[in-house]
Tab-separated table of C-alpha atoms in Angstrom:
chain	number	residue	atom	x	y	z
A	105	MET	CA	-28.428	163.145	205.787
A	106	SER	CA	-29.969	165.286	208.514
A	107	ASN	CA	-32.176	163.832	211.210
A	108	SER	CA	-35.229	165.549	209.695
A	109	GLY	CA	-34.421	164.029	206.297
A	110	GLU	CA	-34.032	160.598	207.828
A	111	LEU	CA	-37.352	160.966	209.627
A	112	MET	CA	-39.095	162.067	206.406
A	113	GLU	CA	-37.669	159.114	204.506
A	114	SER	CA	-38.614	156.720	207.300
A	115	GLY	CA	-42.169	158.101	207.367
A	116	PHE	CA	-42.477	157.796	203.598
A	117	LEU	CA	-41.316	154.189	203.696
A	118	MET	CA	-43.768	153.358	206.478
A	119	GLN	CA	-46.664	154.935	204.529
A	120	SER	CA	-45.636	153.101	201.373
A	121	SER	CA	-45.452	149.830	203.281
A	122	ARG	CA	-48.919	150.351	204.778
A	123	TYR	CA	-50.373	151.273	201.376
A	124	LEU	CA	-48.830	148.170	199.817
A	125	GLU	CA	-50.161	146.009	202.629
A	126	ARG	CA	-53.678	147.437	202.225
A	127	SER	CA	-53.499	146.940	198.451
A	128	GLN	CA	-52.387	143.338	198.844
A	129	THR	CA	-55.199	142.718	201.334
A	130	ALA	CA	-57.758	144.229	198.936
A	131	VAL	CA	-56.523	142.022	196.091
A	132	ALA	CA	-56.554	138.930	198.322
A	133	ASP	CA	-60.113	139.693	199.479
A	134	MET	CA	-61.271	140.267	195.906
A	135	ALA	CA	-59.652	136.995	194.826
A	136	VAL	CA	-61.691	135.117	197.448
A	137	VAL	CA	-64.914	136.819	196.340
A	138	GLN	CA	-64.160	136.154	192.687
A	139	GLN	CA	-63.437	132.482	193.259
A	140	ARG	CA	-66.723	132.124	195.128
A	141	LEU	CA	-68.555	133.744	192.229
A	142	LEU	CA	-66.878	131.383	189.772
A	143	ARG	CA	-67.252	128.210	191.829
A	144	ARG	CA	-71.012	128.024	191.948
A	145	ASP	CA	-72.177	124.491	191.284
A	146	VAL	CA	-73.304	123.940	187.704
A	147	PRO	CA	-76.969	122.858	187.899
A	148	THR	CA	-77.942	119.492	186.459
A	149	PHE	CA	-80.490	119.208	183.656
A	150	GLU	CA	-82.073	116.245	181.968
A	151	ASN	CA	-80.461	115.427	178.601
A	152	VAL	CA	-77.687	118.002	179.107
A	153	GLU	CA	-74.100	117.811	180.356
A	154	CYS	CA	-72.271	121.034	181.151
A	155	SER	CA	-68.911	122.141	182.528
A	156	ALA	CA	-67.348	125.535	183.226
A	157	MET	CA	-63.911	126.725	184.293
A	158	CYS	CA	-61.916	129.937	184.661
A	159	ARG	CA	-58.198	130.335	185.279
A	160	GLN	CA	-56.758	133.778	185.912
A	161	ALA	CA	-53.284	134.834	184.846
A	162	GLU	CA	-52.965	136.927	188.021
A	163	ALA	CA	-54.583	136.795	191.457
A	164	VAL	CA	-57.746	138.384	190.050
A	165	GLY	CA	-58.934	138.963	186.517
A	166	GLY	CA	-61.691	139.998	184.154
A	167	ASP	CA	-62.842	136.677	182.653
A	168	PHE	CA	-66.051	135.203	184.013
A	169	TYR	CA	-68.759	132.623	183.421
A	170	ASP	CA	-72.099	131.722	184.924
A	171	VAL	CA	-74.364	128.713	184.463
A	172	PHE	CA	-77.684	128.851	186.284
A	173	ARG	CA	-81.302	127.744	186.282
A	174	LEU	CA	-83.828	130.349	185.127
A	175	PRO	CA	-87.352	130.722	186.544
A	176	THR	CA	-88.617	129.211	183.263
A	177	ARG	CA	-86.559	126.064	184.073
A	178	GLU	CA	-84.268	126.874	181.168
A	179	LEU	CA	-80.500	126.874	181.474
A	180	GLY	CA	-78.849	130.316	181.493
A	181	ILE	CA	-75.270	130.476	180.201
A	182	THR	CA	-72.877	133.421	180.340
A	183	ILE	CA	-69.223	133.832	179.443
A	184	GLY	CA	-67.394	137.138	179.140
A	185	ASP	CA	-64.208	139.128	179.333
A	186	VAL	CA	-63.915	142.595	180.884
A	187	SER	CA	-61.307	144.869	179.305
A	188	GLY	CA	-58.218	145.536	181.400
A	189	LYS	CA	-56.530	143.538	184.126
A	190	GLY	CA	-56.124	143.410	187.865
A	191	LEU	CA	-58.414	144.673	190.596
A	192	GLY	CA	-60.336	147.118	188.402
A	193	ALA	CA	-61.242	144.414	185.884
A	194	ALA	CA	-62.194	142.041	188.706
A	195	LEU	CA	-64.549	144.601	190.251
A	196	MET	CA	-66.218	145.267	186.908
A	197	MET	CA	-66.443	141.521	186.253
A	198	ALA	CA	-68.360	141.054	189.511
A	199	SER	CA	-70.637	143.958	188.573
A	200	VAL	CA	-71.421	142.573	185.102
A	201	GLN	CA	-72.043	139.065	186.415
A	202	ALA	CA	-74.370	140.288	189.181
A	203	THR	CA	-76.238	142.574	186.762
A	204	LEU	CA	-76.790	139.770	184.262
A	205	ARG	CA	-78.044	137.360	186.910
A	206	ALA	CA	-80.508	139.922	188.229
A	207	GLU	CA	-81.694	140.994	184.768
A	208	ALA	CA	-82.000	137.395	183.530
A	209	ARG	CA	-84.348	136.466	186.370
A	210	ASN	CA	-86.632	139.391	185.528
A	211	VAL	CA	-86.461	139.465	181.712
A	212	THR	CA	-86.124	135.824	180.715
A	213	ALA	CA	-87.876	135.914	177.329
A	214	ASP	CA	-86.448	139.087	175.761
A	215	LEU	CA	-82.745	138.389	175.314
A	216	ALA	CA	-82.137	141.475	173.179
A	217	GLY	CA	-83.778	143.680	175.800
A	218	LEU	CA	-81.877	141.956	178.592
A	219	ILE	CA	-78.463	142.589	177.024
A	220	GLY	CA	-79.508	146.105	176.009
A	221	SER	CA	-80.443	146.846	179.620
A	222	ALA	CA	-77.181	145.366	180.882
A	223	ASN	CA	-75.315	147.498	178.351
A	224	GLU	CA	-76.934	150.684	179.633
A	225	LEU	CA	-76.262	149.830	183.279
A	226	PHE	CA	-72.648	148.897	182.595
A	227	HIS	CA	-72.056	151.964	180.410
A	228	GLU	CA	-73.357	154.275	183.143
A	229	ALA	CA	-71.354	152.625	185.931
A	230	SER	CA	-68.037	151.833	184.234
A	231	LEU	CA	-64.971	153.931	183.605
A	232	GLU	CA	-64.389	155.427	180.161
A	233	HIS	CA	-63.178	152.865	177.611
A	234	CYS	CA	-64.136	150.005	179.941
A	235	TYR	CA	-66.328	147.362	178.330
A	236	ALA	CA	-66.968	143.633	178.315
A	237	THR	CA	-67.308	141.157	175.484
A	238	LEU	CA	-70.126	138.828	176.387
A	239	PHE	CA	-72.029	135.759	175.231
A	240	TYR	CA	-75.380	135.051	176.873
A	241	ALA	CA	-77.652	132.122	175.989
A	242	THR	CA	-80.706	130.279	177.217
A	243	PHE	CA	-81.210	126.588	176.513
A	244	GLU	CA	-84.505	124.717	176.785
A	245	PRO	CA	-83.689	121.015	177.339
A	246	SER	CA	-87.123	119.737	176.246
A	247	THR	CA	-86.984	121.424	172.810
A	248	ARG	CA	-83.161	121.613	172.632
A	249	VAL	CA	-83.457	125.212	171.376
A	250	MET	CA	-80.684	127.627	172.303
A	251	LYS	CA	-81.326	131.360	171.959
A	252	TYR	CA	-78.365	133.676	172.361
A	253	VAL	CA	-76.859	137.142	172.033
A	254	ASN	CA	-73.186	137.552	171.216
A	255	ALA	CA	-72.041	140.989	172.402
A	256	GLY	CA	-68.679	141.347	170.681
A	257	HIS	CA	-67.363	138.032	171.999
A	258	PHE	CA	-65.378	135.393	170.118
A	259	PRO	CA	-68.135	133.260	168.535
A	260	PRO	CA	-68.736	130.032	170.453
A	261	ILE	CA	-68.446	126.857	168.416
A	262	VAL	CA	-71.136	124.240	167.876
A	263	MET	CA	-69.694	120.917	166.730
A	264	ARG	CA	-72.207	118.497	165.247
A	265	ASP	CA	-71.890	114.910	164.061
A	266	HIS	CA	-69.165	114.268	161.517
A	267	SER	CA	-67.306	117.335	162.844
A	268	LYS	CA	-69.600	119.890	161.189
A	269	ILE	CA	-68.864	123.324	162.704
A	270	GLU	CA	-71.242	126.248	163.244
A	271	TRP	CA	-70.480	129.614	164.847
A	272	LEU	CA	-72.747	131.536	167.230
A	273	ASP	CA	-72.119	135.098	166.057
A	274	HIS	CA	-75.467	136.955	166.100
A	275	GLY	CA	-75.637	139.891	168.492
A	276	GLY	CA	-74.030	143.315	168.607
A	277	PRO	CA	-71.208	145.361	170.168
A	278	PRO	CA	-69.565	144.708	173.547
A	279	VAL	CA	-71.577	145.816	176.574
A	280	GLY	CA	-70.571	149.142	178.090
A	281	LEU	CA	-68.750	150.390	175.020
A	282	LEU	CA	-71.566	152.517	173.549
A	283	PRO	CA	-74.967	153.690	174.803
A	284	ASN	CA	-78.297	152.788	173.195
A	285	CYS	CA	-77.094	149.660	171.408
A	286	ALA	CA	-79.463	147.268	169.631
A	287	TYR	CA	-78.808	143.523	169.758
A	288	ASP	CA	-79.917	140.677	167.498
A	289	VAL	CA	-80.930	137.300	168.895
A	290	GLY	CA	-79.646	134.105	167.319
A	291	SER	CA	-81.309	130.698	167.612
A	292	ILE	CA	-80.086	127.171	167.032
A	293	THR	CA	-81.496	123.712	167.711
A	294	LEU	CA	-78.975	121.305	169.181
A	295	ASN	CA	-79.262	117.600	168.464
A	296	PRO	CA	-78.134	114.724	170.683
A	297	SER	CA	-74.307	114.531	170.769
A	298	ASP	CA	-73.922	118.167	169.624
A	299	VAL	CA	-71.384	120.161	171.641
A	300	MET	CA	-71.269	123.918	172.252
A	301	VAL	CA	-67.902	125.378	173.289
A	302	ALA	CA	-67.695	128.996	174.500
A	303	TYR	CA	-64.274	130.421	175.331
A	304	THR	CA	-62.410	133.639	176.056
A	305	ASP	CA	-59.438	135.032	174.165
A	306	GLY	CA	-56.981	133.617	176.691
A	307	VAL	CA	-57.595	130.198	175.156
A	308	ILE	CA	-56.904	130.929	171.500
A	309	GLU	CA	-54.399	133.747	172.104
A	310	ALA	CA	-52.141	131.751	174.437
A	311	ARG	CA	-48.575	132.027	173.132
A	312	ASN	CA	-45.578	129.744	173.118
A	313	ALA	CA	-41.982	130.707	173.864
A	314	VAL	CA	-41.490	132.238	170.392
A	315	GLY	CA	-44.696	134.282	170.502
A	316	GLU	CA	-46.879	132.091	168.284
A	317	GLN	CA	-50.567	131.954	169.217
A	318	TRP	CA	-52.388	128.672	169.856
A	319	GLY	CA	-55.205	129.837	167.595
A	320	VAL	CA	-58.685	128.783	166.540
A	321	GLU	CA	-57.443	126.059	164.187
A	322	ARG	CA	-55.719	124.200	167.026
A	323	LEU	CA	-58.879	124.534	169.114
A	324	LEU	CA	-60.936	123.007	166.288
A	325	ARG	CA	-58.461	120.151	165.871
A	326	THR	CA	-58.614	119.450	169.601
A	327	LEU	CA	-62.434	119.380	169.491
A	328	LYS	CA	-62.522	117.034	166.512
A	329	ALA	CA	-59.960	114.704	168.080
A	330	ALA	CA	-61.986	114.563	171.308
A	331	GLU	CA	-65.387	113.863	169.719
A	332	ASN	CA	-67.989	112.242	172.032
A	333	ARG	CA	-66.093	113.108	175.213
A	334	THR	CA	-67.870	114.585	178.205
A	335	PRO	CA	-67.700	118.371	178.725
A	336	ILE	CA	-65.459	117.927	181.769
A	337	ARG	CA	-63.039	115.719	179.834
A	338	LEU	CA	-63.149	118.010	176.813
A	339	SER	CA	-62.409	121.057	178.986
A	340	SER	CA	-59.412	119.193	180.409
A	341	ASP	CA	-58.225	118.230	176.899
A	342	ILE	CA	-58.345	121.868	175.778
A	343	THR	CA	-56.519	123.304	178.800
A	344	GLU	CA	-53.876	120.576	178.633
A	345	ALA	CA	-53.315	121.226	174.922
A	346	VAL	CA	-52.939	124.965	175.598
A	347	ASP	CA	-50.515	124.309	178.464
A	348	VAL	CA	-48.371	121.952	176.384
A	349	PHE	CA	-48.253	124.472	173.545
A	350	SER	CA	-47.361	127.423	175.784
A	351	CYS	CA	-44.883	125.549	177.992
A	352	GLY	CA	-42.040	127.880	178.919
A	353	ALA	CA	-44.001	131.058	178.157
A	354	ALA	CA	-45.589	133.304	180.755
A	355	ARG	CA	-49.386	133.461	180.846
A	356	HIS	CA	-50.570	137.006	180.158
A	357	ASP	CA	-54.324	136.527	179.914
A	358	ASP	CA	-57.146	134.810	181.745
A	359	MET	CA	-58.768	131.689	180.327
A	360	ALA	CA	-62.406	130.612	180.610
A	361	LEU	CA	-64.438	127.804	179.034
A	362	VAL	CA	-68.102	126.816	179.114
A	363	ILE	CA	-68.961	123.544	177.372
A	364	LEU	CA	-72.435	122.056	176.869
A	365	ARG	CA	-73.246	118.665	175.360
A	366	VAL	CA	-76.703	117.347	174.513
A	367	VAL	CA	-77.161	113.668	175.405
């Protein structure tokens, strides 16, 4: 190889190395930001226990949750999953989470309008074919009424006494997928000892070494076997059951859980 060829190759390798280093730094920085967003303390409420967790398959991901106190003193609950993986999904996840927090503090009563507004903002800002499945709810501890919108997300589960199961499925399409979407609002009254479990697809679609999915039925069996446990303990039971099932298989998707129990 000529000297000029060697110099060109050396320069290309140096540029590639610098680009890789910058990319790794960007991912590392985003991972720190994302963990800070997901590690906010869960506020305490009278007569309510709540836990939330998120575990990414890679350094950064698109799953997210938020549990926060609204100006009305209600509990605001969000869980969602941005399409795609990696840095792009993480950036959009931060955008959706920030948008929802801001909108929720300004439009606390109109859940359909809140999610509709978030849909428009996300649709305008996101790349084509980028969207997020989303579940957003408010819970009033004094009346025990939960109002919610399910925007294309896997329906959260409400488990009542004697293992009676209800699904929170009222809502509309994922946010960001289509403009000018209308959303329905669901409502449910939770009784003492009732448990609400919201999850992302990484929980039920976790696979074992032969490609079998963990599935909704195993999630329901885990919930019924762990009746009357605290949300923190129940979250641990679910993640441990998923890990045992998928032992030996690579994790390909993020996993998030938000669990609420009325006491």
